[in-house]
């Protein structure tokens, strides 16, 4: 009598132990806890375990320690993580990855999660001849950058942030919290040009000026002078002991390019997250999908989940179809949420807009509606409206008739739509209100235990307020229950 022996687990190599590579490994460990289907080896160039890069500005601000932003490391037979090891070459014919310690790994499937690095603009003094950051210059992409910045930015010292996008503004707020004197320089007509409209940017700039941050929009840097500051195109010199460059990123695509895999801005992938070589996949900031998603944690984690389900065989039909980005500015004392279509040139005549502008109160709100659905919003200083509108945007539910009351965060009669998706509280981890309520019913009574059960609040941190409010409401409801 013959017996059928089970095949050995398929070998998956993941290059990159950042937020997305680590999430892929975590998802595989969850789906295949005994390592019966696949065996994953993750290689990461950093000696640190994976950590939440989105919260690096919080480390600068002193809100978190490096240990507090560490991500879970799978402890299962099927996942092995090698730290301090970088991939140096890829042979797709032999299905082999060469490593800088002289070893190599063979694979059945390869996952590129190599992320992106800071793009330093071609400005005199910003980079040294060897391409490294110049004297007094740093990016803010990893913990080493954090350490370098904190060594440069002493309390009371002037610091210049080059780039007025989300990361630049978060870094500026963190540096102010450390006691630095900060200037922000943005070459676009206004800060956060991609996410908010010009009127919102004016009010946001005033919020930063209230904190002591000097904002210079529509200005081009011409030269960094170490020990002096940043010279602008109009001849002014902004004093600075340090220059923080947050003016864009470039995908780490060299492995793919050298191996002959199709690369444009990133490694080109389809809905299956496969590259031009069907055994090689790419996720996160190094990947280029038609539906976007690079530069954002939520799409990267969604890609990791989709690919883990595909490669473990749990859901071979899983697809990634694109991102619906939502931006929350993580800056203490400033509540800003933006998503969808908000620029005038993108709205069109068929779009209704409602705007509330209160520069004195440092508040601004804009709602864009098309065919009774939310298609975009900017909300500065309207946290309750931000929570309600982001849920309408996520679920695709019809917009209540009283748009102004909705913007003001006032109670409105909801219009039910049975086709609407569940309302998400934590977009980064796709955690719905129902998920949190179920975790509470199962005994999770604190934000920390909710995070352990659902992962809510462990992404960008923008949902902390909403989760705390839900917990307070549920606890209040329990205390109001009759006794006996």
Tab-separated table of C-alpha atoms in Angstrom:
chain	number	residue	atom	x	y	z
A	1	UNK	CA	0.000	0.000	0.000
A	2	UNK	CA	1.560	3.253	-1.136
A	3	UNK	CA	1.256	6.522	0.702
A	4	UNK	CA	1.060	9.995	-0.777
A	5	UNK	CA	3.677	12.293	0.671
A	6	UNK	CA	2.868	15.985	0.938
A	7	UNK	CA	5.022	18.294	-1.118
A	8	UNK	CA	7.571	20.448	0.670
A	9	UNK	CA	6.563	24.060	1.302
A	10	UNK	CA	7.156	26.502	-1.538
A	11	UNK	CA	10.002	28.949	-0.962
A	12	UNK	CA	9.171	32.664	-0.917
A	13	UNK	CA	11.920	35.253	-0.559
A	14	UNK	CA	10.989	38.786	0.454
A	15	UNK	CA	13.541	41.512	-0.234
A	16	UNK	CA	12.859	44.356	2.184
A	17	UNK	CA	11.850	44.327	5.831
A	18	UNK	CA	10.020	47.652	5.891
A	19	UNK	CA	6.388	48.188	6.780
A	20	UNK	CA	5.049	46.377	3.711
A	21	UNK	CA	7.519	43.479	3.616
A	22	UNK	CA	6.976	42.869	7.331
A	23	UNK	CA	3.201	42.985	6.888
A	24	UNK	CA	3.410	40.418	4.079
A	25	UNK	CA	5.355	38.072	6.386
A	26	UNK	CA	2.857	38.668	9.181
A	27	UNK	CA	-0.059	37.915	6.867
A	28	UNK	CA	1.585	34.692	5.661
A	29	UNK	CA	2.185	33.637	9.282
A	30	UNK	CA	-1.485	34.241	10.029
A	31	UNK	CA	-2.719	32.327	6.982
A	32	UNK	CA	-0.203	29.454	7.241
A	33	UNK	CA	0.829	29.340	10.926
A	34	UNK	CA	2.552	25.961	10.727
A	35	UNK	CA	4.465	26.699	7.542
A	36	UNK	CA	2.858	23.776	5.729
A	37	UNK	CA	2.240	25.609	2.455
A	38	UNK	CA	5.079	28.106	2.171
A	39	UNK	CA	8.337	29.004	3.837
A	40	UNK	CA	9.158	32.718	3.816
A	41	UNK	CA	12.609	34.256	4.213
A	42	UNK	CA	12.682	38.035	4.670
A	43	UNK	CA	15.959	39.915	4.208
A	44	UNK	CA	16.319	43.471	5.470
A	45	UNK	CA	19.341	45.736	5.168
A	46	UNK	CA	18.672	47.521	8.460
A	47	UNK	CA	19.804	45.925	11.712
A	48	UNK	CA	16.572	47.048	13.398
A	49	UNK	CA	13.448	44.942	13.391
A	50	UNK	CA	10.704	46.418	11.196
A	51	UNK	CA	9.160	49.643	12.456
A	52	UNK	CA	6.391	52.078	11.559
A	53	UNK	CA	8.082	54.685	9.363
A	54	UNK	CA	4.893	56.759	9.263
A	55	UNK	CA	5.520	57.666	12.903
A	56	UNK	CA	9.120	58.842	12.471
A	57	UNK	CA	8.011	62.465	12.812
A	58	UNK	CA	6.552	61.433	16.175
A	59	UNK	CA	9.984	60.136	17.190
A	60	UNK	CA	11.420	63.524	16.225
A	61	UNK	CA	8.741	65.212	18.339
A	62	UNK	CA	9.481	62.964	21.306
A	63	UNK	CA	6.014	61.410	21.229
A	64	UNK	CA	7.427	57.926	20.594
A	65	UNK	CA	10.643	56.077	21.262
A	66	UNK	CA	12.099	53.836	18.541
A	67	UNK	CA	10.972	50.774	20.510
A	68	UNK	CA	7.390	52.051	20.582
A	69	UNK	CA	7.133	52.137	16.790
A	70	UNK	CA	8.479	48.596	16.302
A	71	UNK	CA	6.248	46.230	14.344
A	72	UNK	CA	5.483	42.610	15.248
A	73	UNK	CA	7.952	39.975	14.055
A	74	UNK	CA	6.309	36.637	13.164
A	75	UNK	CA	7.220	33.779	15.476
A	76	UNK	CA	6.145	30.821	13.369
A	77	UNK	CA	7.983	27.881	11.761
A	78	UNK	CA	7.319	29.147	8.255
A	79	UNK	CA	8.823	32.634	8.532
A	80	UNK	CA	12.491	33.515	8.946
A	81	UNK	CA	13.679	37.132	9.148
A	82	UNK	CA	17.331	37.982	8.476
A	83	UNK	CA	18.367	41.461	9.620
A	84	UNK	CA	21.389	43.444	8.479
A	85	UNK	CA	21.565	41.658	5.132
A	86	UNK	CA	21.067	43.366	1.776
A	87	UNK	CA	20.272	41.847	-1.619
A	88	UNK	CA	22.915	42.665	-4.224
A	89	UNK	CA	21.738	40.785	-7.289
A	90	UNK	CA	18.832	38.881	-8.803
A	91	UNK	CA	19.039	36.036	-11.314
A	92	UNK	CA	15.529	35.307	-12.545
A	93	UNK	CA	16.634	32.366	-14.721
A	94	UNK	CA	18.136	30.564	-11.736
A	95	UNK	CA	15.575	32.079	-9.332
A	96	UNK	CA	18.342	33.213	-7.044
A	97	UNK	CA	18.927	36.295	-4.889
A	98	UNK	CA	22.534	37.142	-4.033
A	99	UNK	CA	23.225	38.742	-0.638
A	100	UNK	CA	25.998	41.037	0.583
A	101	UNK	CA	27.257	38.471	3.102
A	102	UNK	CA	28.339	36.190	0.246
A	103	UNK	CA	25.357	33.822	0.505
A	104	UNK	CA	22.367	33.460	-1.775
A	105	UNK	CA	18.741	32.352	-1.561
A	106	UNK	CA	16.767	30.401	-4.125
A	107	UNK	CA	13.060	30.942	-4.492
A	108	UNK	CA	9.859	29.692	-6.035
A	109	UNK	CA	8.329	33.155	-5.695
A	110	UNK	CA	10.112	36.450	-5.046
A	111	UNK	CA	8.533	39.521	-3.439
A	112	UNK	CA	10.207	42.888	-3.916
A	113	UNK	CA	9.309	45.166	-1.016
A	114	UNK	CA	12.354	47.388	-1.320
A	115	UNK	CA	10.520	50.645	-0.629
A	116	UNK	CA	11.813	54.059	-1.628
A	117	UNK	CA	14.543	56.483	-0.641
A	118	UNK	CA	14.655	60.245	-0.359
A	119	UNK	CA	15.190	62.142	-3.601
A	120	UNK	CA	17.738	64.895	-2.997
A	121	UNK	CA	17.265	67.799	-5.421
A	122	UNK	CA	20.257	68.996	-7.474
A	123	UNK	CA	20.991	71.997	-5.265
A	124	UNK	CA	24.518	73.069	-4.428
A	125	UNK	CA	25.558	71.816	-1.008
A	126	UNK	CA	22.643	69.417	-0.519
A	127	UNK	CA	24.648	66.361	-1.528
A	128	UNK	CA	28.345	65.545	-1.251
A	129	UNK	CA	30.379	64.403	-4.299
A	130	UNK	CA	29.748	60.761	-3.352
A	131	UNK	CA	25.981	61.324	-3.474
A	132	UNK	CA	25.457	61.213	0.271
A	133	UNK	CA	23.729	64.049	2.144
A	134	UNK	CA	25.909	67.126	2.506
A	135	UNK	CA	27.108	68.634	5.755
A	136	UNK	CA	24.155	69.402	8.020
A	137	UNK	CA	21.685	67.743	5.606
A	138	UNK	CA	19.401	64.791	6.311
A	139	UNK	CA	16.292	63.103	5.004
A	140	UNK	CA	13.620	61.578	7.247
A	141	UNK	CA	13.070	58.087	5.887
A	142	UNK	CA	14.462	55.798	8.601
A	143	UNK	CA	15.643	55.655	12.200
A	144	UNK	CA	19.201	56.548	11.190
A	145	UNK	CA	17.824	59.776	9.696
A	146	UNK	CA	15.975	60.441	12.961
A	147	UNK	CA	19.165	60.049	14.963
A	148	UNK	CA	21.058	62.311	12.581
A	149	UNK	CA	18.351	64.991	12.691
A	150	UNK	CA	18.072	64.969	16.478
A	151	UNK	CA	21.844	65.387	16.727
A	152	UNK	CA	21.701	68.391	14.374
A	153	UNK	CA	18.525	70.091	15.637
A	154	UNK	CA	19.415	71.364	19.086
A	155	UNK	CA	16.803	73.311	21.103
A	156	UNK	CA	16.743	76.933	20.009
A	157	UNK	CA	18.700	76.244	16.815
A	158	UNK	CA	17.335	77.199	13.362
A	159	UNK	CA	16.301	74.351	11.061
A	160	UNK	CA	15.068	74.531	7.465
A	161	UNK	CA	12.665	71.939	6.060
A	162	UNK	CA	12.829	71.672	2.267
A	163	UNK	CA	9.454	70.388	1.106
A	164	UNK	CA	6.002	71.473	2.259
A	165	UNK	CA	4.209	68.183	1.746
A	166	UNK	CA	2.795	65.967	4.478
A	167	UNK	CA	6.158	64.635	5.680
A	168	UNK	CA	7.758	68.070	5.661
A	169	UNK	CA	4.947	69.616	7.690
A	170	UNK	CA	4.938	66.735	10.167
A	171	UNK	CA	8.699	67.045	10.549
A	172	UNK	CA	8.352	70.805	11.089
A	173	UNK	CA	5.766	70.277	13.826
A	174	UNK	CA	7.958	67.681	15.509
A	175	UNK	CA	10.991	69.963	15.411
A	176	UNK	CA	9.019	72.838	16.950
A	177	UNK	CA	8.064	70.443	19.732
A	178	UNK	CA	11.800	69.894	20.294
A	179	UNK	CA	12.341	73.639	20.629
A	180	UNK	CA	13.822	74.311	17.193
A	181	UNK	CA	13.157	77.452	15.148
A	182	UNK	CA	11.773	76.168	11.861
A	183	UNK	CA	11.314	77.445	8.294
A	184	UNK	CA	9.479	75.439	5.621
A	185	UNK	CA	10.285	76.007	1.939
A	186	UNK	CA	7.909	74.716	-0.760
A	187	UNK	CA	8.466	75.205	-4.495
A	188	UNK	CA	4.762	74.758	-5.366
A	189	UNK	CA	2.279	77.647	-5.116
A	190	UNK	CA	1.068	76.321	-1.765
A	191	UNK	CA	1.871	73.690	0.851
A	192	UNK	CA	0.351	70.214	0.508
A	193	UNK	CA	-0.336	71.032	-3.146
A	194	UNK	CA	-1.388	67.475	-3.985
A	195	UNK	CA	-3.871	67.037	-1.144
A	196	UNK	CA	-5.577	70.391	-0.431
A	197	UNK	CA	-6.755	73.500	-2.259
A	198	UNK	CA	-5.159	76.923	-2.036
A	199	UNK	CA	-7.661	78.415	0.408
A	200	UNK	CA	-7.116	75.527	2.824
A	201	UNK	CA	-3.352	75.944	2.436
A	202	UNK	CA	-3.543	79.613	3.402
A	203	UNK	CA	-5.313	78.759	6.644
A	204	UNK	CA	-2.971	75.826	7.316
A	205	UNK	CA	0.041	78.110	6.830
A	206	UNK	CA	-1.419	80.448	9.462
A	207	UNK	CA	-1.760	77.496	11.854
A	208	UNK	CA	1.954	76.831	11.404
A	209	UNK	CA	2.860	80.484	11.747
A	210	UNK	CA	0.997	80.483	15.072
A	211	UNK	CA	3.429	77.752	16.166
A	212	UNK	CA	6.393	79.881	15.137
A	213	UNK	CA	7.037	78.116	11.807
A	214	UNK	CA	7.852	80.422	8.897
A	215	UNK	CA	6.281	79.109	5.672
A	216	UNK	CA	7.757	80.104	2.289
A	217	UNK	CA	5.656	78.822	-0.619
A	218	UNK	CA	6.379	79.289	-4.342
A	219	UNK	CA	10.059	79.628	-3.539
A	220	UNK	CA	12.945	77.672	-5.042
A	221	UNK	CA	16.108	76.870	-3.099
A	222	UNK	CA	19.346	77.746	-4.880
A	223	UNK	CA	22.115	76.816	-2.426
A	224	UNK	CA	22.695	75.204	0.974
A	225	UNK	CA	25.500	76.869	2.903
A	226	UNK	CA	26.633	74.629	5.785
A	227	UNK	CA	26.706	76.483	9.071
A	228	UNK	CA	24.753	79.381	7.567
A	229	UNK	CA	21.478	78.328	5.974
A	230	UNK	CA	19.471	77.933	2.776
A	231	UNK	CA	19.704	80.551	0.051
A	232	UNK	CA	16.512	81.071	-1.958
A	233	UNK	CA	16.063	82.138	-5.564
A	234	UNK	CA	15.224	85.678	-4.468
A	235	UNK	CA	18.564	86.036	-2.684
A	236	UNK	CA	17.287	85.653	0.876
A	237	UNK	CA	19.147	83.295	3.181
A	238	UNK	CA	17.069	81.380	5.726
A	239	UNK	CA	19.245	80.593	8.766
A	240	UNK	CA	19.753	76.917	9.448
A	241	UNK	CA	22.068	74.623	11.367
A	242	UNK	CA	20.303	71.696	9.691
A	243	UNK	CA	18.430	71.082	6.446
A	244	UNK	CA	15.732	68.388	6.379
A	245	UNK	CA	14.956	67.283	2.821
A	246	UNK	CA	11.402	65.981	2.317
A	247	UNK	CA	11.059	66.931	-1.332
A	248	UNK	CA	10.062	63.569	-2.770
A	249	UNK	CA	11.166	59.954	-2.991
A	250	UNK	CA	12.529	57.528	-5.559
A	251	UNK	CA	11.593	53.855	-5.640
A	252	UNK	CA	14.375	51.349	-4.953
A	253	UNK	CA	14.077	49.552	-8.282
A	254	UNK	CA	17.711	48.729	-9.092
A	255	UNK	CA	17.395	44.975	-8.436
A	256	UNK	CA	14.487	44.735	-10.860
A	257	UNK	CA	16.108	46.955	-13.492
A	258	UNK	CA	19.361	44.984	-13.455
A	259	UNK	CA	17.402	41.734	-13.783
A	260	UNK	CA	15.566	42.974	-16.880
A	261	UNK	CA	12.185	43.355	-15.190
A	262	UNK	CA	9.974	46.162	-16.516
A	263	UNK	CA	10.442	49.388	-14.564
A	264	UNK	CA	9.041	52.866	-15.153
A	265	UNK	CA	8.715	55.120	-12.104
A	266	UNK	CA	8.468	51.909	-10.095
A	267	UNK	CA	8.436	48.182	-10.742
A	268	UNK	CA	5.414	47.727	-12.997
A	269	UNK	CA	2.797	45.330	-11.578
A	270	UNK	CA	-0.699	44.184	-12.534
A	271	UNK	CA	-3.754	43.467	-10.367
A	272	UNK	CA	-2.100	40.215	-9.275
A	273	UNK	CA	0.923	42.273	-8.148
A	274	UNK	CA	3.055	40.306	-10.599
A	275	UNK	CA	5.862	41.952	-12.574
A	276	UNK	CA	6.885	41.235	-16.162
A	277	UNK	CA	8.405	38.063	-14.662
A	278	UNK	CA	5.433	36.109	-13.319
A	279	UNK	CA	7.497	34.595	-10.477
A	280	UNK	CA	8.525	38.036	-9.223
A	281	UNK	CA	6.094	40.340	-7.426
A	282	UNK	CA	6.380	43.881	-6.100
A	283	UNK	CA	4.455	45.645	-3.343
A	284	UNK	CA	4.652	48.960	-1.527
A	285	UNK	CA	6.613	52.052	-2.494
A	286	UNK	CA	8.784	50.270	-5.068
A	287	UNK	CA	5.729	49.040	-7.018
A	288	UNK	CA	3.871	50.877	-9.774
A	289	UNK	CA	0.230	49.856	-10.182
A	290	UNK	CA	-2.233	51.594	-12.545
A	291	UNK	CA	-4.448	52.370	-9.563
A	292	UNK	CA	-1.653	54.039	-7.593
A	293	UNK	CA	-0.859	53.494	-3.940
A	294	UNK	CA	2.890	54.191	-3.692
A	295	UNK	CA	3.825	56.416	-0.775
A	296	UNK	CA	0.850	55.418	1.365
A	297	UNK	CA	0.750	52.789	4.084
A	298	UNK	CA	-2.845	51.618	3.628
A	299	UNK	CA	-2.493	50.583	-0.043
A	300	UNK	CA	0.862	48.937	0.715
A	301	UNK	CA	-0.657	46.873	3.486
A	302	UNK	CA	-3.607	46.000	1.261
A	303	UNK	CA	-1.164	44.814	-1.416
A	304	UNK	CA	0.658	42.712	1.194
A	305	UNK	CA	-2.618	41.102	2.243
A	306	UNK	CA	-3.715	40.389	-1.331
A	307	UNK	CA	-0.359	38.855	-2.271
A	308	UNK	CA	-0.170	36.760	0.901
A	309	UNK	CA	-3.591	35.292	0.168
A	310	UNK	CA	-2.585	34.552	-3.419
A	311	UNK	CA	0.795	32.961	-2.695
A	312	UNK	CA	-0.425	30.833	0.212
A	313	UNK	CA	-3.304	29.578	-1.917
A	314	UNK	CA	-5.883	30.871	0.562
A	315	UNK	CA	-7.458	33.115	-2.084
A	316	UNK	CA	-5.876	32.631	-5.542
A	317	UNK	CA	-8.518	34.947	-6.974
A	318	UNK	CA	-7.539	37.926	-4.776
A	319	UNK	CA	-6.755	41.127	-6.685
A	320	UNK	CA	-5.484	44.608	-5.880
A	321	UNK	CA	-7.518	47.138	-7.821
A	322	UNK	CA	-6.103	50.452	-6.660
A	323	UNK	CA	-6.072	53.015	-3.866
A	324	UNK	CA	-8.533	55.549	-2.500
A	325	UNK	CA	-6.043	57.662	-0.584
A	326	UNK	CA	-6.950	59.650	2.498
A	327	UNK	CA	-4.452	61.986	4.164
A	328	UNK	CA	-4.405	62.847	7.858
A	329	UNK	CA	-1.766	65.335	8.897
A	330	UNK	CA	-0.142	64.100	12.100
A	331	UNK	CA	0.731	67.414	13.735
A	332	UNK	CA	-0.081	68.086	17.373
A	333	UNK	CA	-2.787	70.726	17.707
A	334	UNK	CA	-3.743	70.662	14.004
A	335	UNK	CA	-6.639	68.514	12.778
A	336	UNK	CA	-6.443	68.104	8.990
A	337	UNK	CA	-8.023	65.388	6.851
A	338	UNK	CA	-8.167	65.451	3.053
A	339	UNK	CA	-9.226	62.970	0.403
A	340	UNK	CA	-10.537	62.647	-3.116
A	341	UNK	CA	-11.090	65.484	-5.574
A	342	UNK	CA	-10.601	68.938	-4.076
A	343	UNK	CA	-8.770	71.041	-6.695
A	344	UNK	CA	-11.029	73.278	-8.768
A	345	UNK	CA	-9.623	72.008	-12.054
A	346	UNK	CA	-10.621	68.433	-11.111
A	347	UNK	CA	-14.190	69.069	-9.977
A	348	UNK	CA	-16.112	69.949	-13.156
A	349	UNK	CA	-19.544	71.561	-13.549
A	350	UNK	CA	-21.469	68.479	-12.381
A	351	UNK	CA	-19.870	68.614	-8.924
A	352	UNK	CA	-21.544	70.423	-6.019
A	353	UNK	CA	-19.267	72.069	-3.479
A	354	UNK	CA	-19.923	73.463	-0.013
A	355	UNK	CA	-17.222	75.555	1.643
A	356	UNK	CA	-16.823	76.944	5.149
A	357	UNK	CA	-13.913	79.355	5.638
A	358	UNK	CA	-12.983	80.703	9.073
A	359	UNK	CA	-9.406	82.041	8.865
A	360	UNK	CA	-9.655	83.758	12.250
A	361	UNK	CA	-10.566	80.467	13.926
A	362	UNK	CA	-7.998	78.638	11.775
A	363	UNK	CA	-10.727	76.427	10.311
A	364	UNK	CA	-11.606	75.512	6.755
A	365	UNK	CA	-13.881	72.892	5.224
A	366	UNK	CA	-14.704	71.968	1.658
A	367	UNK	CA	-17.033	69.192	0.558
A	368	UNK	CA	-17.354	67.971	-3.038
A	369	UNK	CA	-20.426	65.897	-3.988
A	370	UNK	CA	-21.238	64.247	-7.304
A	371	UNK	CA	-24.376	62.200	-7.935
A	372	UNK	CA	-25.204	62.322	-4.207
A	373	UNK	CA	-21.876	60.742	-3.257
A	374	UNK	CA	-18.841	62.294	-1.553
A	375	UNK	CA	-16.010	62.572	-4.064
A	376	UNK	CA	-13.642	64.749	-2.029
A	377	UNK	CA	-13.170	66.892	1.058
A	378	UNK	CA	-10.678	69.057	2.913
A	379	UNK	CA	-11.340	69.450	6.638
A	380	UNK	CA	-9.091	71.635	8.788
A	381	UNK	CA	-10.301	72.005	12.365
A	382	UNK	CA	-13.479	69.946	11.851
A	383	UNK	CA	-12.624	66.551	13.395
A	384	UNK	CA	-16.194	65.279	13.748
A	385	UNK	CA	-17.052	66.190	10.174
A	386	UNK	CA	-13.828	64.488	9.063
A	387	UNK	CA	-14.882	61.239	10.751
A	388	UNK	CA	-18.391	61.335	9.231
A	389	UNK	CA	-17.331	62.340	5.737
A	390	UNK	CA	-14.479	59.855	5.490
A	391	UNK	CA	-16.961	57.090	6.336
A	392	UNK	CA	-19.340	58.314	3.618
A	393	UNK	CA	-16.407	58.376	1.207
A	394	UNK	CA	-15.331	54.847	2.159
A	395	UNK	CA	-18.799	53.315	2.064
A	396	UNK	CA	-20.163	55.174	-0.943
A	397	UNK	CA	-23.377	55.875	0.972
A	398	UNK	CA	-25.633	58.736	-0.186
A	399	UNK	CA	-24.917	62.165	1.296
A	400	UNK	CA	-27.547	63.554	3.710
A	401	UNK	CA	-29.536	66.464	2.341
A	402	UNK	CA	-28.187	69.022	4.827
A	403	UNK	CA	-24.622	69.349	3.562
A	404	UNK	CA	-23.800	72.333	5.771
A	405	UNK	CA	-24.851	70.515	8.943
A	406	UNK	CA	-22.677	67.611	7.857
A	407	UNK	CA	-19.652	69.891	7.511
A	408	UNK	CA	-20.328	71.418	10.909
A	409	UNK	CA	-20.388	67.979	12.524
A	410	UNK	CA	-24.038	68.347	13.517
A	411	UNK	CA	-26.403	65.333	13.716
A	412	UNK	CA	-28.030	64.589	10.364
A	413	UNK	CA	-30.471	61.924	9.266
A	414	UNK	CA	-28.434	59.275	7.392
A	415	UNK	CA	-29.631	57.924	4.068
A	416	UNK	CA	-29.335	54.171	4.204
A	417	UNK	CA	-27.917	52.333	1.229
A	418	UNK	CA	-27.944	48.527	1.470
A	419	UNK	CA	-25.128	48.363	-1.105
A	420	UNK	CA	-22.785	50.478	1.011
A	421	UNK	CA	-19.612	48.903	2.358
A	422	UNK	CA	-18.960	48.785	6.133
A	423	UNK	CA	-17.769	52.072	7.607
A	424	UNK	CA	-14.035	51.946	8.276
A	425	UNK	CA	-12.580	53.442	11.441
A	426	UNK	CA	-8.964	52.442	10.723
A	427	UNK	CA	-8.348	52.711	6.991
A	428	UNK	CA	-4.732	51.543	7.205
A	429	UNK	CA	-5.836	48.137	8.479
A	430	UNK	CA	-9.382	48.041	7.042
A	431	UNK	CA	-10.949	47.855	10.526
A	432	UNK	CA	-14.637	48.676	10.650
A	433	UNK	CA	-16.736	49.983	13.497
A	434	UNK	CA	-18.312	46.540	13.713
A	435	UNK	CA	-14.860	44.947	14.141
A	436	UNK	CA	-14.104	47.232	17.083
A	437	UNK	CA	-17.499	46.655	18.656
A	438	UNK	CA	-16.990	42.901	18.383
A	439	UNK	CA	-13.538	43.159	19.961
A	440	UNK	CA	-15.087	45.158	22.806
A	441	UNK	CA	-17.756	42.494	23.285
A	442	UNK	CA	-14.964	39.901	23.359
A	443	UNK	CA	-13.325	41.706	26.264
A	444	UNK	CA	-11.014	44.320	24.714
A	445	UNK	CA	-11.630	47.395	26.870
A	446	UNK	CA	-8.622	49.621	26.131
A	447	UNK	CA	-7.132	51.085	22.979
A	448	UNK	CA	-4.097	48.844	23.447
A	449	UNK	CA	-6.161	45.660	23.617
A	450	UNK	CA	-8.288	46.841	20.684
A	451	UNK	CA	-5.051	47.291	18.742
A	452	UNK	CA	-3.921	43.764	19.651
A	453	UNK	CA	-7.214	42.264	18.479
A	454	UNK	CA	-7.844	44.355	15.339
A	455	UNK	CA	-4.624	46.296	14.499
A	456	UNK	CA	-6.630	49.544	14.654
A	457	UNK	CA	-4.436	52.591	15.497
A	458	UNK	CA	-1.216	50.762	14.514
A	459	UNK	CA	-0.894	52.356	11.071
A	460	UNK	CA	-0.690	56.124	10.586
A	461	UNK	CA	-2.226	56.794	14.011
A	462	UNK	CA	-4.921	59.016	12.526
A	463	UNK	CA	-7.787	56.939	13.929
A	464	UNK	CA	-6.729	57.137	17.599
A	465	UNK	CA	-9.307	59.834	18.340
A	466	UNK	CA	-12.107	57.847	16.664
A	467	UNK	CA	-11.232	54.606	18.469
A	468	UNK	CA	-11.066	56.402	21.818
A	469	UNK	CA	-14.473	57.975	21.140
A	470	UNK	CA	-15.977	54.586	20.269
A	471	UNK	CA	-14.569	53.034	23.441
A	472	UNK	CA	-15.883	55.921	25.554
A	473	UNK	CA	-19.312	55.537	23.991
A	474	UNK	CA	-19.431	51.792	24.544
A	475	UNK	CA	-18.180	52.115	28.115
A	476	UNK	CA	-20.740	54.832	28.760
A	477	UNK	CA	-23.480	52.647	27.372
A	478	UNK	CA	-22.420	49.783	29.617
A	479	UNK	CA	-22.396	51.980	32.726
A	480	UNK	CA	-25.900	53.191	31.890
A	481	UNK	CA	-27.299	49.651	31.868
A	482	UNK	CA	-29.721	48.899	34.693
A	483	UNK	CA	-28.423	46.734	37.512
A	484	UNK	CA	-30.350	43.719	38.732
